[in-house]
Short mmCIF file of C-alpha atoms in Angstrom, two decimals:
data_model
loop_
_atom_site.label_atom_id
_atom_site.label_comp_id
_atom_site.label_asym_id
_atom_site.label_seq_id
_atom_site.Cartn_x
_atom_site.Cartn_y
_atom_site.Cartn_z
CA MET A 1 29.01 -8.88 -34.87
CA ASN A 2 31.73 -8.53 -32.16
CA ILE A 3 31.37 -7.21 -28.80
CA ASN A 4 32.78 -3.84 -29.68
CA SER A 5 30.46 -3.48 -32.57
CA ILE A 6 27.41 -4.31 -30.36
CA GLU A 7 28.59 -1.50 -27.77
CA SER A 8 28.98 0.87 -30.59
CA LEU A 9 25.65 0.13 -32.18
CA LEU A 10 23.83 0.53 -28.91
CA LYS A 11 25.63 3.76 -28.01
CA LYS A 12 24.35 5.11 -31.51
CA LYS A 13 20.77 4.01 -30.89
CA SER A 14 20.85 5.53 -27.37
CA ASN A 15 21.84 8.86 -28.60
CA SER A 16 19.56 8.93 -31.55
CA ILE A 17 16.22 8.20 -29.78
CA LYS A 18 16.75 11.36 -27.67
CA GLU A 19 16.09 13.44 -30.76
CA LYS A 20 13.25 11.26 -32.12
CA ASN A 21 9.54 12.10 -32.14
CA ILE A 22 7.55 9.31 -30.70
CA LEU A 23 5.02 9.28 -33.60
CA LYS A 24 6.84 10.93 -36.33
CA ASP A 25 9.82 8.62 -36.02
CA PHE A 26 7.76 5.68 -34.92
CA PRO A 27 9.05 3.34 -37.70
CA SER A 28 12.70 3.93 -36.94
CA ILE A 29 11.98 3.55 -33.14
CA VAL A 30 10.40 0.19 -33.94
CA ASN A 31 13.59 -0.97 -36.02
CA ASP A 32 15.82 -0.08 -33.11
CA LEU A 33 13.69 -1.76 -30.41
CA GLU A 34 13.43 -4.78 -32.62
CA THR A 35 17.22 -4.89 -32.75
CA ILE A 36 17.47 -4.76 -29.00
CA VAL A 37 14.75 -7.21 -28.41
CA ASN A 38 15.76 -9.77 -31.06
CA ILE A 39 19.18 -9.30 -32.73
CA PHE A 40 21.02 -7.89 -29.80
CA ASN A 41 20.12 -10.79 -27.49
CA LYS A 42 21.11 -13.49 -29.94
CA GLU A 43 24.50 -11.58 -30.49
CA ILE A 44 25.28 -11.49 -26.92
CA GLU A 45 24.58 -15.23 -26.50
CA GLY A 46 27.68 -16.01 -28.64
CA VAL A 47 30.07 -13.71 -26.62
CA THR A 48 32.35 -15.36 -24.00
CA VAL A 49 32.59 -14.15 -20.45
CA ASN A 50 36.08 -12.90 -20.98
CA GLN A 51 34.98 -10.70 -23.92
CA MET A 52 32.03 -9.33 -21.86
CA VAL A 53 34.11 -8.09 -18.87
CA CYS A 54 35.16 -4.81 -20.12
CA PRO A 55 32.16 -3.43 -22.24
CA VAL A 56 29.44 -5.17 -20.33
CA TYR A 57 28.59 -2.17 -18.29
CA ASN A 58 28.50 0.36 -21.30
CA ILE A 59 26.33 -2.27 -23.20
CA GLU A 60 23.74 -2.39 -20.40
CA LEU A 61 23.95 1.41 -19.81
CA TYR A 62 23.09 2.16 -23.47
CA LYS A 63 20.42 -0.26 -23.48
CA THR A 64 18.95 1.26 -20.43
CA GLU A 65 19.15 4.67 -21.78
CA PHE A 66 17.27 3.73 -24.86
CA LEU A 67 14.57 2.00 -23.08
CA ALA A 68 14.27 4.87 -20.58
CA GLU A 69 14.11 7.34 -23.37
CA LEU A 70 11.53 5.36 -25.30
CA MET A 71 9.15 5.06 -22.24
CA LYS A 72 9.96 8.61 -21.16
CA LYS A 73 8.46 9.79 -24.67
CA TYR A 74 5.59 7.41 -24.59
CA MET A 75 4.69 8.61 -21.06
CA GLU A 76 4.83 12.23 -22.08
CA PHE A 77 2.91 11.70 -25.25
CA THR A 78 0.18 9.73 -23.43
CA TRP A 79 -0.15 11.84 -20.25
CA GLN A 80 1.00 15.28 -21.65
CA ASP A 81 3.21 15.61 -18.65
CA LYS A 82 7.10 15.89 -18.12
CA PHE A 83 9.03 12.77 -17.13
CA GLY A 84 12.74 12.36 -16.56
CA TYR A 85 15.49 9.89 -15.48
CA GLU A 86 19.02 9.68 -14.27
CA ILE A 87 21.43 6.88 -14.35
CA ASP A 88 22.35 6.18 -10.66
CA ASP A 89 24.11 2.94 -9.60
CA MET A 90 24.10 3.94 -6.09
CA ILE A 91 20.51 2.42 -5.67
CA PHE A 92 22.02 -0.84 -7.04
CA MET A 93 21.99 -2.64 -3.59
CA ILE A 94 18.15 -1.75 -3.09
CA SER A 95 16.59 -1.94 -6.32
CA SER A 96 16.94 -1.62 -10.17
CA GLY A 97 15.18 1.62 -9.98
CA GLY A 98 13.56 4.22 -7.77
CA TYR A 99 11.69 7.60 -7.86
CA ASN A 100 13.43 10.48 -6.16
CA LYS A 101 10.51 12.77 -5.02
CA LYS A 102 12.71 15.57 -3.91
CA LYS A 103 14.38 15.77 -7.25
CA ASP A 104 11.35 14.54 -9.10
CA ILE A 105 13.29 12.14 -11.07
CA VAL A 106 13.49 8.52 -11.79
CA LEU A 107 16.71 6.77 -10.88
CA LEU A 108 17.78 3.71 -12.97
CA SER A 109 20.81 1.27 -12.30
CA PRO A 110 22.03 -0.56 -15.36
CA LEU A 111 23.77 -2.92 -13.18
CA ALA A 112 20.73 -3.90 -11.27
CA LEU A 113 18.67 -4.18 -14.39
CA LEU A 114 21.32 -6.44 -15.85
CA LEU A 115 21.01 -8.89 -12.81
CA ASN A 116 17.25 -8.57 -12.45
CA ALA A 117 16.08 -8.36 -16.03
CA GLY A 118 19.00 -9.81 -17.91
CA SER A 119 18.13 -10.39 -21.66
CA ASN A 120 14.29 -10.02 -20.92
CA THR A 121 13.55 -6.55 -22.60
CA SER A 122 9.97 -6.68 -21.24
CA SER A 123 11.34 -7.09 -17.69
CA ALA A 124 13.54 -4.14 -18.11
CA LEU A 125 10.81 -2.03 -19.76
CA ALA A 126 8.25 -2.92 -16.82
CA ARG A 127 10.69 -1.91 -14.15
CA ILE A 128 11.33 1.53 -15.92
CA ILE A 129 7.52 2.12 -16.48
CA HIS A 130 6.92 1.34 -12.82
CA GLU A 131 8.97 4.08 -11.77
CA TYR A 132 7.65 6.57 -14.30
CA ARG A 133 4.22 5.73 -12.98
CA HIS A 134 5.42 6.66 -9.52
CA GLN A 135 6.61 9.91 -10.86
CA HIS A 136 3.14 10.49 -12.39
CA GLN A 137 1.44 9.61 -9.22
CA PHE A 138 3.41 12.17 -7.19
CA HIS A 139 2.75 14.87 -9.80
CA PHE A 140 -0.93 14.33 -9.10
CA PHE A 141 -0.32 14.43 -5.36
CA HIS A 142 0.91 18.02 -5.76
CA GLU A 143 -1.93 19.34 -8.08
CA SER A 144 -4.67 21.69 -6.69
CA ASP A 145 -6.30 22.95 -9.86
CA ILE A 146 -9.20 20.92 -10.65
CA LYS A 147 -8.69 21.47 -14.40
CA LYS A 148 -5.38 19.72 -14.05
CA ILE A 149 -6.50 17.13 -11.78
CA ILE A 150 -9.00 15.66 -14.20
CA LYS A 151 -6.17 14.87 -16.59
CA TYR A 152 -5.01 12.23 -14.36
CA PRO A 153 -6.68 8.79 -13.83
CA SER A 154 -9.51 9.34 -11.48
CA HIS A 155 -8.42 6.44 -9.06
CA TYR A 156 -5.29 8.45 -8.28
CA MET A 157 -7.44 10.07 -5.65
CA LEU A 158 -7.75 6.66 -4.04
CA LEU A 159 -3.81 6.35 -4.01
CA THR A 160 -3.27 9.64 -2.12
CA LYS A 161 -4.31 8.66 1.35
CA ASN A 162 -2.87 5.16 1.07
CA ARG A 163 0.63 6.72 0.28
CA PHE A 164 0.22 9.77 2.59
CA VAL A 165 -0.01 7.44 5.63
CA LYS A 166 3.33 5.96 4.63
CA ASP A 167 4.75 9.53 4.70
CA ILE A 168 3.23 10.15 8.07
CA HIS A 169 5.23 7.28 9.32
CA ASP A 170 8.37 8.57 7.68
CA ILE A 171 8.26 11.72 9.90
CA TYR A 172 8.21 9.82 13.08
CA ASP A 173 10.81 7.05 12.03
CA GLU A 174 14.26 8.30 13.08
CA GLU A 175 15.93 5.27 11.64
CA GLU A 176 14.54 5.98 8.21
CA VAL A 177 16.86 4.79 5.41
CA PHE A 178 15.87 5.58 1.76
CA GLU A 179 12.36 6.43 3.10
CA TYR A 180 11.73 2.79 3.85
CA ASN A 181 10.22 2.85 7.29
CA GLN A 182 8.81 -0.31 9.00
CA TYR A 183 5.18 0.48 8.05
CA TYR A 184 6.29 0.71 4.43
CA ALA A 185 8.33 -2.38 4.72
CA ASP A 186 5.48 -4.32 6.17
CA ASN A 187 2.89 -3.05 3.63
CA HIS A 188 5.04 -2.50 0.57
CA ASP A 189 3.35 -5.02 -1.82
CA ARG A 190 -0.15 -4.24 -0.78
CA MET A 191 0.11 -0.32 -0.99
CA TYR A 192 -2.13 0.93 -3.83
CA THR A 193 0.81 3.05 -5.30
CA GLU A 194 2.81 -0.10 -5.69
CA VAL A 195 -0.08 -2.32 -6.98
CA ASP A 196 -1.10 0.33 -9.42
CA ALA A 197 2.41 0.82 -10.56
CA ASN A 198 2.99 -2.85 -11.09
CA ASN A 199 -0.28 -3.28 -12.97
CA TYR A 200 0.25 -0.19 -15.26
CA ALA A 201 3.72 -1.38 -15.98
CA LEU A 202 2.56 -4.68 -17.19
CA GLU A 203 -0.30 -3.53 -19.19
CA THR A 204 1.85 -0.80 -20.87
CA THR A 205 4.61 -3.13 -21.73
CA GLN A 206 2.12 -5.43 -23.33
CA ASN A 207 0.23 -2.69 -25.34
CA PHE A 208 2.33 0.33 -25.96
CA LEU A 209 3.53 -0.55 -29.37
CA ILE A 210 0.10 -1.32 -30.65
CA ASP A 211 -1.24 1.77 -28.99
CA LEU A 212 1.34 3.92 -30.77
CA TYR A 213 0.73 2.29 -34.09
CA GLY A 214 -2.94 3.02 -33.73
CA LYS A 215 -2.03 6.68 -33.48
CA TYR A 216 0.62 6.65 -36.26
CA PRO A 217 -0.65 8.45 -39.23
CA HIS A 218 1.23 6.70 -42.13
CA LYS A 219 0.08 3.18 -41.55
CA ASN A 220 1.29 0.36 -43.88
CA LYS A 221 1.42 -3.45 -44.06
CA ASN A 222 5.06 -3.97 -43.50
CA LEU A 223 5.05 -1.74 -40.33
CA GLU A 224 2.02 -3.40 -39.14
CA LYS A 225 3.50 -6.80 -39.35
CA LYS A 226 6.71 -5.66 -37.66
CA VAL A 227 4.76 -4.01 -34.73
CA ILE A 228 2.49 -7.07 -34.23
CA ALA A 229 5.50 -9.34 -34.23
CA LEU A 230 7.52 -7.26 -31.81
CA GLN A 231 4.69 -6.71 -29.51
CA ALA A 232 4.02 -10.40 -29.53
CA GLU A 233 7.55 -10.99 -28.46
CA LEU A 234 7.30 -8.56 -25.71
CA LEU A 235 4.06 -10.13 -24.55
CA LYS A 236 5.64 -13.64 -24.53
CA GLN A 237 8.49 -12.19 -22.26
CA CYS A 238 5.96 -10.61 -20.05
CA GLN A 239 4.91 -14.05 -18.81
CA VAL A 240 8.11 -14.08 -16.72
CA ILE A 241 6.88 -10.85 -15.08
CA LYS A 242 3.50 -12.24 -14.47
CA LYS A 243 4.82 -15.28 -12.67
CA GLU A 244 7.20 -13.03 -10.66
CA PHE A 245 4.12 -10.84 -9.62
CA LYS A 246 2.15 -13.90 -8.79
CA ASP A 247 4.75 -15.76 -6.79
CA GLU A 248 5.57 -12.57 -4.84
CA LYS A 249 1.90 -11.48 -4.39
CA ARG A 250 2.61 -8.15 -5.89
CA LEU A 251 -0.55 -7.96 -8.07
CA GLU A 252 -3.33 -9.37 -5.82
CA PRO A 253 -6.75 -9.27 -7.31
CA LYS A 254 -8.28 -7.97 -4.01
CA TYR A 255 -6.28 -4.83 -4.19
CA LEU A 256 -6.71 -4.20 -7.95
CA LYS A 257 -10.49 -4.43 -7.42
CA GLU A 258 -10.43 -2.03 -4.63
CA ILE A 259 -8.16 0.44 -6.50
CA TYR A 260 -10.20 0.46 -9.50
CA LEU A 261 -13.63 0.72 -7.54
CA LYS A 262 -14.82 -2.67 -8.53
CA SER A 263 -15.14 -3.68 -4.87
CA PRO A 264 -15.47 -1.85 -1.47
CA ILE A 265 -12.22 -1.40 0.50
CA THR A 266 -12.12 -4.39 2.85
CA SER A 267 -8.38 -5.15 3.02
CA ASN A 268 -6.06 -4.79 5.99
CA VAL A 269 -2.62 -3.27 6.59
CA LEU A 270 -0.08 -4.39 9.04
CA VAL A 271 0.47 -2.00 12.02
CA ASP A 272 2.97 -3.25 14.49
CA GLY A 273 2.65 -6.76 13.19
CA LYS A 274 -1.16 -6.86 13.51
CA GLU A 275 -3.57 -6.97 10.67
CA THR A 276 -5.68 -3.92 10.84
CA ASP A 277 -8.66 -2.68 8.89
CA SER A 278 -7.07 -0.33 6.13
CA LEU A 279 -10.00 1.73 5.63
CA LEU A 280 -10.48 2.77 9.17
CA TYR A 281 -6.79 3.02 10.16
CA ILE A 282 -5.70 5.09 7.18
CA ASP A 283 -8.67 7.49 7.76
CA ARG A 284 -7.94 7.83 11.42
CA THR A 285 -4.16 8.36 10.95
CA ILE A 286 -4.79 11.27 8.42
CA LYS A 287 -7.42 12.90 10.49
CA ASN A 288 -5.01 12.77 13.45
CA ASN A 289 -2.42 14.55 11.33
CA TYR A 290 -4.46 17.43 9.72
CA ASP A 291 -1.39 19.66 10.29
CA LEU A 292 0.40 17.68 7.52
CA LYS A 293 -1.99 18.41 4.93
CA GLU A 294 0.23 20.89 3.11
CA ASN A 295 2.51 17.98 2.17
CA TYR A 296 0.18 16.94 -0.65
CA GLU A 297 -1.45 19.76 -2.48
CA ILE A 298 -4.27 17.37 -3.69
CA LEU A 299 -5.55 17.02 -0.04
CA LYS A 300 -6.89 20.69 -0.54
CA LEU A 301 -9.91 18.87 -2.11
CA ILE A 302 -10.90 17.38 1.04
CA VAL A 303 -9.85 19.92 3.66
CA ASN A 304 -10.65 23.51 4.55
CA ASP A 305 -9.20 26.01 7.19
CA TYR A 306 -10.98 24.31 9.92
CA GLY A 307 -10.64 20.69 9.27
CA PHE A 308 -11.97 18.06 6.81
CA LYS A 309 -14.90 18.78 4.61
CA ASP A 310 -18.27 17.08 5.35
CA TYR A 311 -20.35 15.35 2.80
CA HIS A 312 -22.43 18.22 1.79
CA GLU A 313 -19.42 20.52 1.41
CA LEU A 314 -17.93 17.91 -1.14
CA ILE A 315 -21.11 17.75 -2.99
CA LEU A 316 -21.28 21.39 -3.39
CA ASP A 317 -17.60 21.35 -4.56
CA LYS A 318 -18.35 18.60 -7.00
CA CYS A 319 -21.41 20.67 -8.59
CA ASN A 320 -19.01 23.70 -8.92
CA ALA A 321 -16.29 21.58 -10.41
CA ILE A 322 -18.61 20.28 -13.01
CA LYS A 323 -19.68 23.78 -13.86
CA GLU A 324 -16.16 24.86 -14.18
CA CYS A 325 -14.80 21.98 -16.15
CA GLY A 326 -17.79 20.47 -17.82
CA ASN A 327 -16.42 16.90 -17.51
CA LYS A 328 -19.14 15.40 -15.39
CA GLU A 329 -18.00 11.84 -15.65
CA LYS A 330 -14.51 12.53 -14.63
CA ILE A 331 -15.54 14.79 -11.81
CA ASN A 332 -18.07 12.18 -10.44
CA ALA A 333 -15.43 9.59 -10.39
CA ILE A 334 -12.90 11.65 -8.57
CA TYR A 335 -15.43 12.57 -5.82
CA ASP A 336 -16.62 8.88 -5.72
CA ASN A 337 -13.10 8.01 -4.87
CA ILE A 338 -13.02 10.73 -2.23
CA ILE A 339 -16.19 9.51 -0.61
CA ASN A 340 -15.25 5.72 -0.84
CA THR A 341 -12.00 6.40 1.03
CA ASP A 342 -13.68 8.07 3.99
CA PRO A 343 -15.94 5.85 6.44
CA MET A 344 -18.03 8.79 7.59
CA LEU A 345 -18.48 10.33 4.09
CA LEU A 346 -19.51 7.12 2.81
CA MET A 347 -21.99 6.33 5.74
CA THR A 348 -23.48 9.77 5.34
CA LYS A 349 -24.05 9.08 1.68
CA LEU A 350 -25.70 5.73 2.44
CA VAL A 351 -27.83 7.17 5.29
CA GLU A 352 -29.16 9.76 3.06
CA GLU A 353 -29.86 7.40 0.27
CA LYS A 354 -31.67 5.05 2.99
CA ASP A 355 -29.46 2.26 1.54
CA ILE A 356 -30.07 -0.11 4.33
CA HIS A 357 -28.46 -3.23 2.63
CA SER A 358 -25.19 -1.30 1.96
CA ILE A 359 -25.14 0.06 5.51
CA GLN A 360 -25.58 -3.44 6.80
CA LYS A 361 -22.73 -4.74 4.54
CA PHE A 362 -20.52 -1.81 5.53
CA ILE A 363 -20.84 -2.57 9.31
CA SER A 364 -20.23 -6.30 8.54
CA ASN A 365 -17.02 -5.47 6.64
CA HIS A 366 -15.82 -3.19 9.35
CA PRO A 367 -16.93 -4.54 12.75
CA THR A 368 -15.00 -1.92 14.72
CA PHE A 369 -16.59 0.98 12.85
CA LEU A 370 -19.53 1.46 15.19
CA LYS A 371 -17.18 1.64 18.24
CA GLU A 372 -14.30 3.69 16.63
CA TYR A 373 -16.63 6.34 15.12
CA LYS A 374 -19.15 6.56 17.94
CA GLU A 375 -18.93 10.22 18.26
CA GLU A 376 -19.29 11.03 14.45
CA ILE A 377 -22.15 8.51 14.19
CA ASN A 378 -24.10 10.21 16.84
CA GLU A 379 -23.51 13.50 15.12
CA LEU A 380 -24.87 12.02 11.89
CA ILE A 381 -27.88 10.64 13.66
CA ASN A 382 -28.52 14.06 15.12
CA ASN A 383 -28.26 15.96 11.79
CA THR A 384 -30.31 13.55 9.73
CA VAL A 385 -33.65 11.58 9.81
CA PRO A 386 -32.19 8.07 9.41
CA GLY A 387 -35.45 6.09 10.21
CA ILE A 388 -35.94 3.42 12.64
CA GLU A 389 -34.13 0.63 10.86
CA ILE A 390 -31.04 2.53 10.12
CA LEU A 391 -30.92 4.12 13.62
CA SER A 392 -31.06 0.59 15.05
CA LEU A 393 -28.14 -0.42 12.81
CA LEU A 394 -26.03 2.51 13.76
CA SER A 395 -26.90 2.28 17.52
CA LYS A 396 -26.00 -1.39 17.62
CA GLU A 397 -22.65 -0.75 19.53
CA GLU A 398 -24.49 1.22 22.19
CA CYS A 399 -27.10 -1.46 22.61
CA ILE A 400 -24.43 -4.00 23.02
CA VAL A 401 -22.79 -1.90 25.74
CA LYS A 402 -26.12 -1.31 27.68
CA LYS A 403 -26.86 -5.03 27.60
CA LYS A 404 -23.43 -5.68 29.23
CA GLU A 405 -24.08 -3.20 31.87
CA ARG A 406 -27.42 -4.78 32.83
CA ARG A 407 -25.68 -8.11 33.36
#
């Protein structure tokens, strides 16, 4: 197959997939993807540099469009949401892709994908999926109806505050370029939105064909063999992405555990070059910027007309949401995320549950908490009956100060 035939073939596949249904036309989609993953890459290997000069961009463009359309359809099928992309090589100098939140569109650069992913289809897919994940995250940030909110992953609530702090820094960064301020630059690879997008992109690339086949109504042995073989090839190619993530520390287990509520939040963020307690810093930054709450509709879950809701208001909201939606497990998970990202909400919960061990652990994990939240802690003590042992733990900072004064 000569270079012009390859270009023509890819153009045809890129155009045809736009009209296909992700399930109804699944077998033909598998055949087209198989051509790109296996046959296409082998054909390209036999083409000289001189032959590639003219059609190279169009080849990568059609390949990018096909993969972008495929994953757009998969995301829409999976999440029952609208996704979209545009080809934009203006972002070439920065990244192979990006999400434009003002236009609500994923931007993709075929040139950058060619340089960064090359013939590795899994790498190209993962980069595209990563940006679609950001689009989905931002759709969540702008939801306010609890019936719609429960259709998203419950841990998205955890991503909201983490990302919102980046946007707060944007507002005060006069030298902002492509929304990449110093705070974001320093913390990019440890931000929950990025770690979640990396993890989702990798998992989806490794599983989406098997997932679709499981939902395809007209299964047969030939199609099954083809799907398994193709998914296995994509899985093999994913090893390159895994190594890349590992080398660049873009998928650290610590952050994954925090995001998916498998461990308490104990990580740090870099603020002016200094490692800072992320839970306390993010909470304080948001609380000090209450007037910006309208930027993300989802924050209406945690604020009212006067300020941020307290623990009991949120528990009442949770009960009402369960009555309204009926999805108790999902509602509980969403409100668990709200509580676990707010030091005082979490402490109130632990105090009311008389969970002395968890209180001790929290104070140990966040040694500046007692000092930074002294006023809020005093208010909590005055409004509850914590008991002598808990009272002693929460008053430890005050005791230390008094001992120093006596000396």
